């Protein structure tokens, strides 16, 4: 279970780094326009906004990698909750597919991380 939780955390981190690359560098490019189903005009007018979103996605992805390397379970849980909430919000307000691409993997990974979390001496547990 611990391996699966770590693997899924790594995959969610890569997903957010990939989203960052698309939003920051390929938004106003035919590749980004096709992936996000946008016209060239829409892409151009929202390019700066997308770069901002990409920066936030980079924080989530790099934060998860940091949590994996450092073994910081609390940071993993926090970031996965943030990812799940952001995915639900995006799915409800922007595009339904965000629920499946971002929220669902984040939520499944959150459950795996919580399930695999071991009690350490003096550590408060989120769920018993």
Coordinates of C-alpha atoms in Angstrom, one line a residue:
X1 CA 0.0 0.0 0.0
X2 CA 2.8 2.4 0.9
X3 CA 4.5 1.8 -2.6
X4 CA 1.2 2.4 -4.4
X5 CA 0.6 5.6 -2.4
X6 CA 4.1 6.8 -3.2
X7 CA 3.8 5.9 -6.9
X8 CA 0.4 7.7 -7.2
X9 CA 1.8 10.7 -5.4
X10 CA 4.6 10.8 -8.0
X11 CA 2.2 10.5 -10.9
X12 CA -0.1 13.3 -9.6
X13 CA 3.1 15.4 -9.2
X14 CA 4.0 14.7 -12.8
X15 CA 0.5 15.5 -13.9
X16 CA 0.7 18.9 -12.3
X17 CA 4.1 19.6 -13.7
X18 CA 2.7 18.6 -17.1
X19 CA -0.2 20.9 -16.7
X20 CA 2.2 23.7 -15.8
X21 CA 4.2 23.2 -19.0
X22 CA 1.0 23.3 -21.1
X23 CA -0.4 26.4 -19.4
X24 CA 2.8 28.3 -19.2
X25 CA 4.5 27.4 -22.5
X26 CA 2.0 25.9 -24.9
X27 CA -1.3 27.8 -24.1
X28 CA -1.0 30.1 -27.1
X29 CA 0.3 27.4 -29.4
X30 CA -1.6 24.9 -31.6
X31 CA -0.9 22.1 -29.2
X32 CA -2.3 23.9 -26.2
X33 CA -5.2 25.2 -28.3
X34 CA -6.1 21.7 -29.3
X35 CA -5.8 20.2 -25.8
X36 CA -7.8 22.9 -24.2
X37 CA -10.3 23.3 -27.2
X38 CA -9.7 27.0 -27.7
X39 CA -9.5 29.3 -30.7
X40 CA -6.4 31.3 -31.3
X41 CA -8.2 34.5 -30.1
X42 CA -9.3 32.9 -26.8
X43 CA -5.8 31.6 -26.2
X44 CA -4.2 35.0 -26.9
X45 CA -6.6 36.9 -24.7
X46 CA -6.2 34.4 -21.7
X47 CA -2.5 33.7 -22.0
X48 CA -1.3 35.7 -19.0
X49 CA -4.1 34.1 -16.9
X50 CA -3.0 30.6 -18.0
X51 CA 0.6 31.4 -17.1
X52 CA -0.6 32.3 -13.6
X53 CA -2.5 29.0 -13.3
X54 CA 0.6 27.1 -14.6
X55 CA 2.7 28.7 -11.8
X56 CA 0.2 27.5 -9.2
X57 CA 0.2 24.0 -10.7
X58 CA 4.0 24.0 -10.6
X59 CA 3.8 24.7 -6.8
X60 CA 1.5 21.7 -6.4
X61 CA 3.7 19.4 -8.4
X62 CA 7.0 20.4 -6.9
X63 CA 5.5 20.4 -3.5
X64 CA 4.4 16.8 -3.9
X65 CA 7.8 15.8 -5.1
X66 CA 9.3 17.6 -2.1
X67 CA 6.9 15.8 0.2
X68 CA 7.9 12.4 -1.4
X69 CA 11.6 13.1 -1.0
X70 CA 11.4 14.4 2.5
X71 CA 8.8 11.8 3.6
X72 CA 6.5 14.6 4.9
X73 CA 3.1 13.0 5.1
X74 CA 1.3 16.1 6.4
X75 CA 2.5 18.0 3.4
X76 CA 1.4 15.3 1.0
X77 CA -2.1 15.2 2.6
X78 CA -2.4 19.1 2.5
X79 CA -1.4 19.3 -1.1
X80 CA -3.6 16.4 -2.2
X81 CA -6.5 18.1 -0.4
X82 CA -5.7 21.3 -2.3
X83 CA -5.5 19.4 -5.6
X84 CA -8.8 17.7 -5.0
X85 CA -10.6 20.9 -4.0
X86 CA -9.1 22.8 -7.0
X87 CA -10.2 20.0 -9.3
X88 CA -13.7 19.9 -8.0
X89 CA -14.0 23.7 -8.3
X90 CA -12.5 23.6 -11.8
X91 CA -14.9 20.8 -12.8
X92 CA -17.9 22.7 -11.5
X93 CA -16.9 26.1 -12.9
X94 CA -14.8 25.6 -16.0
X95 CA -14.8 22.2 -17.6
X96 CA -16.3 18.9 -16.3
X97 CA -13.4 16.9 -17.5
X98 CA -11.2 18.5 -14.8
X99 CA -13.1 16.4 -12.2
X100 CA -11.7 13.3 -13.8
X101 CA -8.2 14.6 -14.8
X102 CA -7.4 16.4 -11.6
X103 CA -9.8 15.9 -8.8
X104 CA -10.3 12.1 -9.0
X105 CA -6.5 11.2 -9.2
X106 CA -5.9 13.6 -6.4
X107 CA -8.7 12.2 -4.2
X108 CA -7.7 8.5 -4.9
X109 CA -4.1 9.4 -4.0
X110 CA -5.2 11.2 -0.9
X111 CA -7.1 8.1 0.3
X112 CA -4.1 5.9 -0.5
X113 CA -1.7 8.2 1.4
X114 CA -4.0 8.3 4.4
X115 CA -4.5 4.5 4.3
X116 CA -0.7 3.9 4.2
X117 CA 0.2 6.4 6.9
X118 CA 1.8 4.7 9.8
X119 CA 1.5 5.9 13.4
X120 CA 4.8 7.3 14.6
X121 CA 5.7 8.1 18.1
X122 CA 4.0 11.3 19.2
X123 CA 2.4 11.9 15.7
X124 CA -1.2 13.1 15.6
X125 CA -3.3 11.1 13.1
X126 CA -5.8 12.7 10.8
X127 CA -7.9 9.5 10.8
X128 CA -7.6 6.7 13.4

